[in-house]
């Protein structure tokens, strides 16, 4: 085994044991903070180790992950705190190959839907037929806009009602 493999194994162990202080030292010795398709960062998401995740990203891991895997990981948990952390570390909710709003819909992640909408994700990109026909929980439609948003909210409701041929409210 080479030195890099040994150091990477030590990095994996440090992540597993949540030893944040050791991570930088291991990366300095040649460990790769972005090992094997987001394996370490995904472990952090599953275990909710935000401190370790933040350090791995600071050390070079991609804040979006391969094919936006990290963002999707937090959406599946409806974990807005995690999404906010990734965005603060450089992730872009609009720069994914996957339509993250559709992922929110599929996972019924209402809180993540709201956050992503506030971050500029555009529900119009989904197409109203898809949005209205498959949306499922009405809460997701209402989450896009609040009544206090006035005209924009009314337009959203009108477009939904038109496609579905039924009242929303």
Short mmCIF file of N, CA and C in Angstrom, two decimals:
data_model
loop_
_atom_site.label_atom_id
_atom_site.label_comp_id
_atom_site.label_asym_id
_atom_site.label_seq_id
_atom_site.Cartn_x
_atom_site.Cartn_y
_atom_site.Cartn_z
N UNK A 1 0.84 -1.19 0.00
CA UNK A 1 0.00 0.00 0.00
C UNK A 1 0.87 1.25 0.00
N UNK A 2 0.46 2.23 -0.75
CA UNK A 2 1.20 3.47 -0.80
C UNK A 2 0.85 4.38 0.36
N UNK A 3 1.65 5.41 0.52
CA UNK A 3 1.43 6.37 1.60
C UNK A 3 0.08 7.04 1.44
N UNK A 4 -0.30 7.39 0.18
CA UNK A 4 -1.57 8.08 -0.05
C UNK A 4 -2.74 7.23 0.41
N UNK A 5 -2.69 5.92 0.11
CA UNK A 5 -3.79 5.03 0.52
C UNK A 5 -3.89 4.98 2.05
N UNK A 6 -2.75 4.89 2.71
CA UNK A 6 -2.73 4.84 4.17
C UNK A 6 -3.28 6.13 4.77
N UNK A 7 -2.87 7.26 4.22
CA UNK A 7 -3.32 8.55 4.73
C UNK A 7 -4.82 8.71 4.47
N UNK A 8 -5.28 8.26 3.31
CA UNK A 8 -6.72 8.33 3.02
C UNK A 8 -7.52 7.45 3.98
N UNK A 9 -6.99 6.29 4.32
CA UNK A 9 -7.66 5.42 5.29
C UNK A 9 -7.73 6.10 6.66
N UNK A 10 -6.66 6.78 7.01
CA UNK A 10 -6.65 7.52 8.28
C UNK A 10 -7.67 8.66 8.24
N UNK A 11 -7.80 9.30 7.08
CA UNK A 11 -8.78 10.38 6.93
C UNK A 11 -10.19 9.83 7.12
N UNK A 12 -10.47 8.68 6.49
CA UNK A 12 -11.78 8.05 6.66
C UNK A 12 -12.05 7.74 8.12
N UNK A 13 -11.06 7.25 8.82
CA UNK A 13 -11.22 6.93 10.23
C UNK A 13 -11.46 8.20 11.05
N UNK A 14 -10.73 9.26 10.74
CA UNK A 14 -10.91 10.53 11.46
C UNK A 14 -12.31 11.08 11.25
N UNK A 15 -12.84 10.98 10.03
CA UNK A 15 -14.20 11.43 9.75
C UNK A 15 -15.19 10.58 10.54
N UNK A 16 -14.99 9.28 10.51
CA UNK A 16 -15.89 8.37 11.22
C UNK A 16 -15.90 8.66 12.72
N UNK A 17 -14.73 8.99 13.27
CA UNK A 17 -14.62 9.25 14.71
C UNK A 17 -14.85 10.72 15.06
N UNK A 18 -15.12 11.51 14.03
CA UNK A 18 -15.45 12.94 14.20
C UNK A 18 -14.30 13.73 14.82
N UNK A 19 -13.09 13.45 14.36
CA UNK A 19 -11.88 14.12 14.84
C UNK A 19 -11.53 15.28 13.89
N UNK A 20 -12.23 16.36 14.05
CA UNK A 20 -12.11 17.51 13.14
C UNK A 20 -10.67 18.06 13.14
N UNK A 21 -10.04 18.13 14.28
CA UNK A 21 -8.69 18.69 14.38
C UNK A 21 -7.65 17.92 13.60
N UNK A 22 -7.87 16.66 13.36
CA UNK A 22 -6.89 15.80 12.68
C UNK A 22 -7.01 15.92 11.16
N UNK A 23 -8.17 16.33 10.66
CA UNK A 23 -8.43 16.34 9.22
C UNK A 23 -7.41 17.17 8.44
N UNK A 24 -7.15 18.38 8.89
CA UNK A 24 -6.21 19.26 8.18
C UNK A 24 -4.82 18.65 8.14
N UNK A 25 -4.39 18.04 9.22
CA UNK A 25 -3.07 17.41 9.25
C UNK A 25 -2.97 16.28 8.23
N UNK A 26 -4.01 15.49 8.13
CA UNK A 26 -4.01 14.38 7.17
C UNK A 26 -4.01 14.87 5.73
N UNK A 27 -4.75 15.94 5.47
CA UNK A 27 -4.76 16.51 4.11
C UNK A 27 -3.38 17.07 3.78
N UNK A 28 -2.72 17.70 4.75
CA UNK A 28 -1.35 18.19 4.53
C UNK A 28 -0.41 17.05 4.20
N UNK A 29 -0.67 15.86 4.75
CA UNK A 29 0.18 14.69 4.50
C UNK A 29 -0.18 13.97 3.20
N UNK A 30 -1.20 14.47 2.49
CA UNK A 30 -1.52 13.91 1.18
C UNK A 30 -2.87 13.25 1.06
N UNK A 31 -3.67 13.27 2.10
CA UNK A 31 -5.01 12.68 2.01
C UNK A 31 -5.89 13.54 1.10
N UNK A 32 -6.84 12.91 0.46
CA UNK A 32 -7.74 13.59 -0.46
C UNK A 32 -9.08 13.82 0.25
N UNK A 33 -9.43 15.07 0.46
CA UNK A 33 -10.67 15.41 1.17
C UNK A 33 -11.91 15.10 0.35
N UNK A 34 -11.72 14.75 -0.91
CA UNK A 34 -12.85 14.47 -1.81
C UNK A 34 -12.73 13.02 -2.31
N UNK A 35 -12.71 12.10 -1.37
CA UNK A 35 -12.46 10.69 -1.69
C UNK A 35 -13.70 10.01 -2.23
N UNK A 36 -13.51 9.22 -3.25
CA UNK A 36 -14.45 8.26 -3.79
C UNK A 36 -15.89 8.78 -3.85
N UNK A 37 -16.15 9.63 -4.81
CA UNK A 37 -17.52 10.07 -5.08
C UNK A 37 -18.29 10.52 -3.84
N UNK A 38 -17.71 11.41 -3.10
CA UNK A 38 -18.39 12.02 -1.95
C UNK A 38 -18.65 11.05 -0.79
N UNK A 39 -17.91 9.99 -0.73
CA UNK A 39 -18.14 8.98 0.32
C UNK A 39 -18.08 9.61 1.72
N UNK A 40 -17.04 10.38 1.98
CA UNK A 40 -16.88 10.96 3.32
C UNK A 40 -17.91 12.04 3.61
N UNK A 41 -18.15 12.90 2.65
CA UNK A 41 -19.11 13.98 2.88
C UNK A 41 -20.52 13.43 3.03
N UNK A 42 -20.85 12.38 2.29
CA UNK A 42 -22.17 11.76 2.44
C UNK A 42 -22.31 11.11 3.82
N UNK A 43 -21.24 10.54 4.33
CA UNK A 43 -21.28 9.99 5.69
C UNK A 43 -21.59 11.10 6.70
N UNK A 44 -21.00 12.25 6.49
CA UNK A 44 -21.26 13.39 7.39
C UNK A 44 -22.73 13.79 7.35
N UNK A 45 -23.34 13.77 6.18
CA UNK A 45 -24.74 14.12 6.04
C UNK A 45 -25.60 13.09 6.78
N UNK A 46 -25.31 11.82 6.56
CA UNK A 46 -26.10 10.76 7.18
C UNK A 46 -26.02 10.82 8.70
N UNK A 47 -24.86 11.17 9.22
CA UNK A 47 -24.67 11.22 10.67
C UNK A 47 -24.91 12.60 11.26
N UNK A 48 -25.23 13.57 10.39
CA UNK A 48 -25.45 14.97 10.79
C UNK A 48 -24.22 15.55 11.49
N UNK A 49 -23.06 15.27 10.97
CA UNK A 49 -21.80 15.82 11.49
C UNK A 49 -21.44 17.06 10.68
N UNK A 50 -22.14 18.15 10.97
CA UNK A 50 -21.96 19.38 10.21
C UNK A 50 -20.56 19.95 10.37
N UNK A 51 -19.97 19.82 11.54
CA UNK A 51 -18.63 20.35 11.78
C UNK A 51 -17.60 19.64 10.91
N UNK A 52 -17.70 18.33 10.79
CA UNK A 52 -16.77 17.55 9.97
C UNK A 52 -16.99 17.89 8.50
N UNK A 53 -18.25 17.97 8.08
CA UNK A 53 -18.57 18.33 6.70
C UNK A 53 -17.99 19.68 6.35
N UNK A 54 -18.17 20.65 7.21
CA UNK A 54 -17.66 21.99 6.97
C UNK A 54 -16.13 21.96 6.81
N UNK A 55 -15.46 21.20 7.64
CA UNK A 55 -13.99 21.11 7.56
C UNK A 55 -13.55 20.42 6.28
N UNK A 56 -14.22 19.35 5.88
CA UNK A 56 -13.87 18.66 4.63
C UNK A 56 -14.02 19.60 3.44
N UNK A 57 -15.08 20.39 3.42
CA UNK A 57 -15.28 21.34 2.33
C UNK A 57 -14.21 22.41 2.37
N UNK A 58 -13.87 22.89 3.55
CA UNK A 58 -12.80 23.88 3.68
C UNK A 58 -11.48 23.32 3.16
N UNK A 59 -11.30 22.03 3.29
CA UNK A 59 -10.06 21.37 2.86
C UNK A 59 -10.08 20.94 1.40
N UNK A 60 -11.18 21.18 0.70
CA UNK A 60 -11.18 20.92 -0.73
C UNK A 60 -12.31 20.07 -1.28
N UNK A 61 -13.14 19.49 -0.43
CA UNK A 61 -14.27 18.72 -0.94
C UNK A 61 -15.26 19.67 -1.63
N UNK A 62 -15.93 19.17 -2.63
CA UNK A 62 -16.90 19.97 -3.40
C UNK A 62 -18.17 20.18 -2.57
N UNK A 63 -18.57 21.44 -2.33
CA UNK A 63 -19.75 21.69 -1.50
C UNK A 63 -21.07 21.20 -2.11
N UNK A 64 -21.09 20.96 -3.40
CA UNK A 64 -22.30 20.42 -4.03
C UNK A 64 -22.23 18.91 -4.09
N UNK A 65 -21.03 18.41 -4.21
CA UNK A 65 -20.86 16.98 -4.38
C UNK A 65 -21.02 16.60 -5.83
N UNK A 66 -20.63 15.39 -6.13
CA UNK A 66 -20.74 14.88 -7.49
C UNK A 66 -22.22 14.78 -7.85
N UNK A 67 -22.61 15.39 -8.95
CA UNK A 67 -24.01 15.42 -9.41
C UNK A 67 -24.94 15.94 -8.31
N UNK A 68 -24.46 16.90 -7.55
CA UNK A 68 -25.24 17.54 -6.48
C UNK A 68 -25.68 16.57 -5.40
N UNK A 69 -24.89 15.54 -5.17
CA UNK A 69 -25.25 14.50 -4.20
C UNK A 69 -25.42 15.05 -2.79
N UNK A 70 -24.61 16.03 -2.42
CA UNK A 70 -24.72 16.57 -1.07
C UNK A 70 -26.02 17.34 -0.89
N UNK A 71 -26.34 18.18 -1.87
CA UNK A 71 -27.60 18.92 -1.80
C UNK A 71 -28.78 17.95 -1.75
N UNK A 72 -28.75 16.94 -2.58
CA UNK A 72 -29.83 15.95 -2.61
C UNK A 72 -29.90 15.19 -1.29
N UNK A 73 -28.75 14.90 -0.71
CA UNK A 73 -28.73 14.21 0.58
C UNK A 73 -29.47 14.98 1.65
N UNK A 74 -29.26 16.29 1.68
CA UNK A 74 -29.98 17.11 2.67
C UNK A 74 -31.45 17.25 2.31
N UNK A 75 -31.78 17.30 1.02
CA UNK A 75 -33.18 17.39 0.61
C UNK A 75 -33.93 16.14 1.05
N UNK A 76 -33.30 14.99 0.88
CA UNK A 76 -33.96 13.74 1.28
C UNK A 76 -34.29 13.71 2.77
N UNK A 77 -33.53 14.45 3.55
CA UNK A 77 -33.78 14.52 4.99
C UNK A 77 -34.66 15.72 5.34
N UNK A 78 -35.01 16.53 4.33
CA UNK A 78 -35.70 17.81 4.51
C UNK A 78 -34.95 18.64 5.56
N UNK A 79 -33.64 18.70 5.38
CA UNK A 79 -32.72 19.33 6.32
C UNK A 79 -32.27 20.69 5.79
N UNK A 80 -33.01 21.72 6.16
CA UNK A 80 -32.69 23.07 5.69
C UNK A 80 -31.38 23.57 6.29
N UNK A 81 -31.11 23.21 7.53
CA UNK A 81 -29.86 23.61 8.17
C UNK A 81 -28.66 23.14 7.34
N UNK A 82 -28.72 21.91 6.88
CA UNK A 82 -27.65 21.37 6.05
C UNK A 82 -27.54 22.09 4.71
N UNK A 83 -28.70 22.36 4.08
CA UNK A 83 -28.69 23.10 2.81
C UNK A 83 -28.07 24.48 2.99
N UNK A 84 -28.46 25.16 4.07
CA UNK A 84 -27.91 26.49 4.33
C UNK A 84 -26.40 26.43 4.51
N UNK A 85 -25.92 25.40 5.19
CA UNK A 85 -24.48 25.23 5.38
C UNK A 85 -23.78 25.08 4.04
N UNK A 86 -24.31 24.21 3.18
CA UNK A 86 -23.68 24.00 1.87
C UNK A 86 -23.69 25.28 1.03
N UNK A 87 -24.80 25.99 1.05
CA UNK A 87 -24.88 27.25 0.28
C UNK A 87 -23.88 28.26 0.83
N UNK A 88 -23.76 28.33 2.14
CA UNK A 88 -22.80 29.27 2.74
C UNK A 88 -21.36 28.90 2.40
N UNK A 89 -21.13 27.63 2.07
CA UNK A 89 -19.78 27.16 1.73
C UNK A 89 -19.54 27.13 0.22
N UNK A 90 -20.52 27.61 -0.55
CA UNK A 90 -20.30 27.76 -1.99
C UNK A 90 -21.18 26.92 -2.90
N UNK A 91 -22.04 26.09 -2.37
CA UNK A 91 -22.93 25.31 -3.23
C UNK A 91 -23.94 26.25 -3.91
N UNK A 92 -24.32 25.91 -5.13
CA UNK A 92 -25.26 26.72 -5.89
C UNK A 92 -26.47 25.86 -6.24
N UNK A 93 -27.63 26.20 -5.69
CA UNK A 93 -28.84 25.40 -5.90
C UNK A 93 -29.33 25.46 -7.34
N UNK A 94 -28.81 26.37 -8.13
CA UNK A 94 -29.23 26.50 -9.53
C UNK A 94 -28.22 25.93 -10.51
N UNK A 95 -27.16 25.32 -10.02
CA UNK A 95 -26.10 24.84 -10.91
C UNK A 95 -25.97 23.33 -10.87
N UNK A 96 -27.09 22.65 -10.88
CA UNK A 96 -27.09 21.19 -10.80
C UNK A 96 -27.64 20.59 -12.09
N UNK A 97 -27.16 19.41 -12.40
CA UNK A 97 -27.68 18.67 -13.54
C UNK A 97 -29.10 18.17 -13.25
N UNK A 98 -29.40 18.04 -11.98
CA UNK A 98 -30.70 17.53 -11.52
C UNK A 98 -31.56 18.72 -11.12
N UNK A 99 -32.85 18.66 -11.40
CA UNK A 99 -33.78 19.71 -10.98
C UNK A 99 -34.08 19.49 -9.51
N UNK A 100 -33.46 20.28 -8.65
CA UNK A 100 -33.59 20.10 -7.21
C UNK A 100 -35.01 20.35 -6.70
N UNK A 101 -35.76 21.20 -7.40
CA UNK A 101 -37.16 21.40 -6.99
C UNK A 101 -37.97 20.12 -7.21
N UNK A 102 -37.66 19.40 -8.26
CA UNK A 102 -38.34 18.12 -8.48
C UNK A 102 -37.96 17.12 -7.40
N UNK A 103 -36.71 17.15 -6.99
CA UNK A 103 -36.28 16.27 -5.91
C UNK A 103 -37.05 16.61 -4.64
N UNK A 104 -37.20 17.90 -4.36
CA UNK A 104 -37.98 18.32 -3.19
C UNK A 104 -39.40 17.79 -3.27
N UNK A 105 -40.00 17.90 -4.45
CA UNK A 105 -41.36 17.42 -4.63
C UNK A 105 -41.43 15.92 -4.41
N UNK A 106 -40.52 15.19 -5.03
CA UNK A 106 -40.52 13.73 -4.92
C UNK A 106 -40.34 13.28 -3.47
N UNK A 107 -39.50 14.00 -2.73
CA UNK A 107 -39.20 13.63 -1.34
C UNK A 107 -40.16 14.29 -0.34
N UNK A 108 -41.12 15.07 -0.83
CA UNK A 108 -42.04 15.84 0.02
C UNK A 108 -41.27 16.69 1.03
N UNK A 109 -40.21 17.30 0.58
CA UNK A 109 -39.34 18.12 1.42
C UNK A 109 -39.80 19.57 1.36
N UNK A 110 -40.85 19.88 2.07
CA UNK A 110 -41.48 21.20 2.01
C UNK A 110 -40.53 22.30 2.48
N UNK A 111 -39.84 22.07 3.58
CA UNK A 111 -38.94 23.10 4.11
C UNK A 111 -37.79 23.37 3.13
N UNK A 112 -37.26 22.34 2.54
CA UNK A 112 -36.19 22.53 1.55
C UNK A 112 -36.71 23.24 0.32
N UNK A 113 -37.94 22.92 -0.10
CA UNK A 113 -38.56 23.60 -1.23
C UNK A 113 -38.60 25.10 -0.97
N UNK A 114 -39.09 25.48 0.21
CA UNK A 114 -39.19 26.90 0.56
C UNK A 114 -37.82 27.57 0.52
N UNK A 115 -36.84 26.92 1.12
CA UNK A 115 -35.50 27.50 1.17
C UNK A 115 -34.93 27.66 -0.24
N UNK A 116 -35.08 26.64 -1.07
CA UNK A 116 -34.52 26.71 -2.42
C UNK A 116 -35.23 27.77 -3.25
N UNK A 117 -36.52 27.91 -3.05
CA UNK A 117 -37.25 28.96 -3.76
C UNK A 117 -36.71 30.33 -3.36
N UNK A 118 -36.46 30.52 -2.07
CA UNK A 118 -35.90 31.79 -1.59
C UNK A 118 -34.49 32.02 -2.12
N UNK A 119 -33.77 30.95 -2.44
CA UNK A 119 -32.43 31.06 -2.99
C UNK A 119 -32.43 31.32 -4.50
N UNK A 120 -33.63 31.38 -5.08
CA UNK A 120 -33.72 31.73 -6.49
C UNK A 120 -34.06 30.58 -7.42
N UNK A 121 -34.30 29.38 -6.88
CA UNK A 121 -34.72 28.28 -7.74
C UNK A 121 -36.07 28.66 -8.35
N UNK A 122 -36.20 28.48 -9.63
CA UNK A 122 -37.38 28.96 -10.36
C UNK A 122 -38.35 27.83 -10.66
N UNK A 123 -39.54 27.84 -10.05
CA UNK A 123 -40.50 26.78 -10.32
C UNK A 123 -40.98 26.78 -11.77
N UNK A 124 -40.83 27.89 -12.47
CA UNK A 124 -41.23 27.94 -13.88
C UNK A 124 -40.37 27.01 -14.73
N UNK A 125 -39.16 26.73 -14.29
CA UNK A 125 -38.30 25.82 -15.04
C UNK A 125 -38.85 24.40 -15.06
N UNK A 126 -39.71 24.09 -14.11
CA UNK A 126 -40.28 22.76 -14.03
C UNK A 126 -41.41 22.57 -15.03
N UNK A 127 -42.02 23.64 -15.46
CA UNK A 127 -43.17 23.53 -16.33
C UNK A 127 -44.42 23.34 -15.50
N UNK A 128 -45.44 24.14 -15.76
CA UNK A 128 -46.64 24.09 -14.92
C UNK A 128 -47.38 22.77 -15.03
N UNK A 129 -47.33 22.11 -16.18
CA UNK A 129 -48.03 20.84 -16.30
C UNK A 129 -47.44 19.83 -15.31
N UNK A 130 -46.12 19.79 -15.27
CA UNK A 130 -45.46 18.89 -14.31
C UNK A 130 -45.75 19.33 -12.88
N UNK A 131 -45.56 20.62 -12.67
CA UNK A 131 -45.70 21.19 -11.32
C UNK A 131 -47.09 20.91 -10.75
N UNK A 132 -48.12 21.15 -11.54
CA UNK A 132 -49.48 21.02 -11.05
C UNK A 132 -49.97 19.58 -11.10
N UNK A 133 -49.61 18.85 -12.14
CA UNK A 133 -50.15 17.53 -12.33
C UNK A 133 -49.58 16.46 -11.42
N UNK A 134 -48.34 16.61 -11.01
CA UNK A 134 -47.69 15.56 -10.24
C UNK A 134 -47.34 16.04 -8.84
N UNK A 135 -47.58 17.28 -8.56
CA UNK A 135 -47.06 17.90 -7.35
C UNK A 135 -47.37 17.16 -6.07
N UNK A 136 -48.50 16.57 -5.96
CA UNK A 136 -48.80 15.88 -4.71
C UNK A 136 -49.27 16.86 -3.67
N UNK A 137 -48.55 17.00 -2.56
CA UNK A 137 -49.02 17.85 -1.46
C UNK A 137 -49.22 19.31 -1.89
N UNK A 138 -50.41 19.81 -1.63
CA UNK A 138 -50.72 21.21 -1.93
C UNK A 138 -49.79 22.13 -1.15
N UNK A 139 -49.26 21.64 -0.05
CA UNK A 139 -48.34 22.45 0.76
C UNK A 139 -47.15 22.91 -0.06
N UNK A 140 -46.70 22.11 -1.02
CA UNK A 140 -45.57 22.52 -1.84
C UNK A 140 -45.93 23.66 -2.76
N UNK A 141 -47.15 23.64 -3.28
CA UNK A 141 -47.59 24.76 -4.12
C UNK A 141 -47.67 26.02 -3.29
N UNK A 142 -48.28 25.91 -2.12
CA UNK A 142 -48.41 27.07 -1.25
C UNK A 142 -47.06 27.54 -0.75
N UNK A 143 -46.11 26.62 -0.63
CA UNK A 143 -44.78 26.98 -0.12
C UNK A 143 -44.03 27.90 -1.06
N UNK A 144 -44.37 27.87 -2.35
CA UNK A 144 -43.63 28.71 -3.29
C UNK A 144 -43.85 30.19 -3.00
N UNK A 145 -45.00 30.51 -2.52
CA UNK A 145 -45.30 31.92 -2.25
C UNK A 145 -46.28 32.03 -1.11
N UNK A 146 -46.19 33.10 -0.39
CA UNK A 146 -47.12 33.35 0.70
C UNK A 146 -48.16 34.35 0.23
N UNK A 147 -49.29 34.34 0.89
CA UNK A 147 -50.34 35.27 0.51
C UNK A 147 -49.86 36.71 0.58
N UNK A 148 -48.93 36.97 1.46
CA UNK A 148 -48.43 38.34 1.59
C UNK A 148 -47.65 38.80 0.36
N UNK A 149 -47.30 37.84 -0.53
CA UNK A 149 -46.58 38.20 -1.74
C UNK A 149 -47.49 38.80 -2.81
N UNK A 150 -48.78 38.87 -2.48
CA UNK A 150 -49.74 39.56 -3.34
C UNK A 150 -49.89 38.97 -4.73
N UNK A 151 -49.56 39.77 -5.73
CA UNK A 151 -49.80 39.41 -7.12
C UNK A 151 -49.09 38.12 -7.52
N UNK A 152 -47.87 37.95 -7.10
CA UNK A 152 -47.13 36.75 -7.46
C UNK A 152 -47.82 35.50 -6.92
N UNK A 153 -48.31 35.59 -5.71
CA UNK A 153 -49.02 34.45 -5.11
C UNK A 153 -50.29 34.16 -5.89
N UNK A 154 -51.06 35.19 -6.20
CA UNK A 154 -52.31 35.00 -6.94
C UNK A 154 -52.03 34.39 -8.32
N UNK A 155 -50.96 34.83 -8.99
CA UNK A 155 -50.62 34.27 -10.30
C UNK A 155 -50.26 32.79 -10.19
N UNK A 156 -49.54 32.43 -9.14
CA UNK A 156 -49.19 31.03 -8.92
C UNK A 156 -50.44 30.20 -8.75
N UNK A 157 -51.33 30.66 -7.92
CA UNK A 157 -52.59 29.94 -7.66
C UNK A 157 -53.41 29.84 -8.94
N UNK A 158 -53.51 30.94 -9.71
CA UNK A 158 -54.30 30.92 -10.94
C UNK A 158 -53.73 29.93 -11.95
N UNK A 159 -52.38 29.90 -12.09
CA UNK A 159 -51.79 28.96 -13.05
C UNK A 159 -52.03 27.52 -12.61
N UNK A 160 -51.92 27.26 -11.35
CA UNK A 160 -52.18 25.90 -10.84
C UNK A 160 -53.62 25.51 -11.11
N UNK A 161 -54.55 26.41 -10.78
CA UNK A 161 -55.97 26.12 -10.97
C UNK A 161 -56.30 25.89 -12.44
N UNK A 162 -55.66 26.65 -13.33
CA UNK A 162 -55.91 26.52 -14.76
C UNK A 162 -55.49 25.13 -15.26
N UNK A 163 -54.31 24.70 -14.85
CA UNK A 163 -53.81 23.41 -15.30
C UNK A 163 -54.62 22.26 -14.70
N UNK A 164 -54.93 22.37 -13.43
CA UNK A 164 -55.65 21.31 -12.75
C UNK A 164 -57.15 21.37 -12.98
N UNK A 165 -57.63 22.49 -13.49
CA UNK A 165 -59.07 22.71 -13.71
C UNK A 165 -59.87 22.49 -12.42
N UNK A 166 -59.30 22.99 -11.33
CA UNK A 166 -59.98 22.94 -10.04
C UNK A 166 -59.40 24.01 -9.13
N UNK A 167 -60.19 24.47 -8.17
CA UNK A 167 -59.68 25.51 -7.27
C UNK A 167 -58.64 24.95 -6.30
N UNK A 168 -57.69 25.78 -5.98
CA UNK A 168 -56.65 25.40 -5.04
C UNK A 168 -57.02 25.78 -3.62
N UNK A 169 -57.62 26.96 -3.49
CA UNK A 169 -57.93 27.47 -2.15
C UNK A 169 -59.38 27.28 -1.81
#
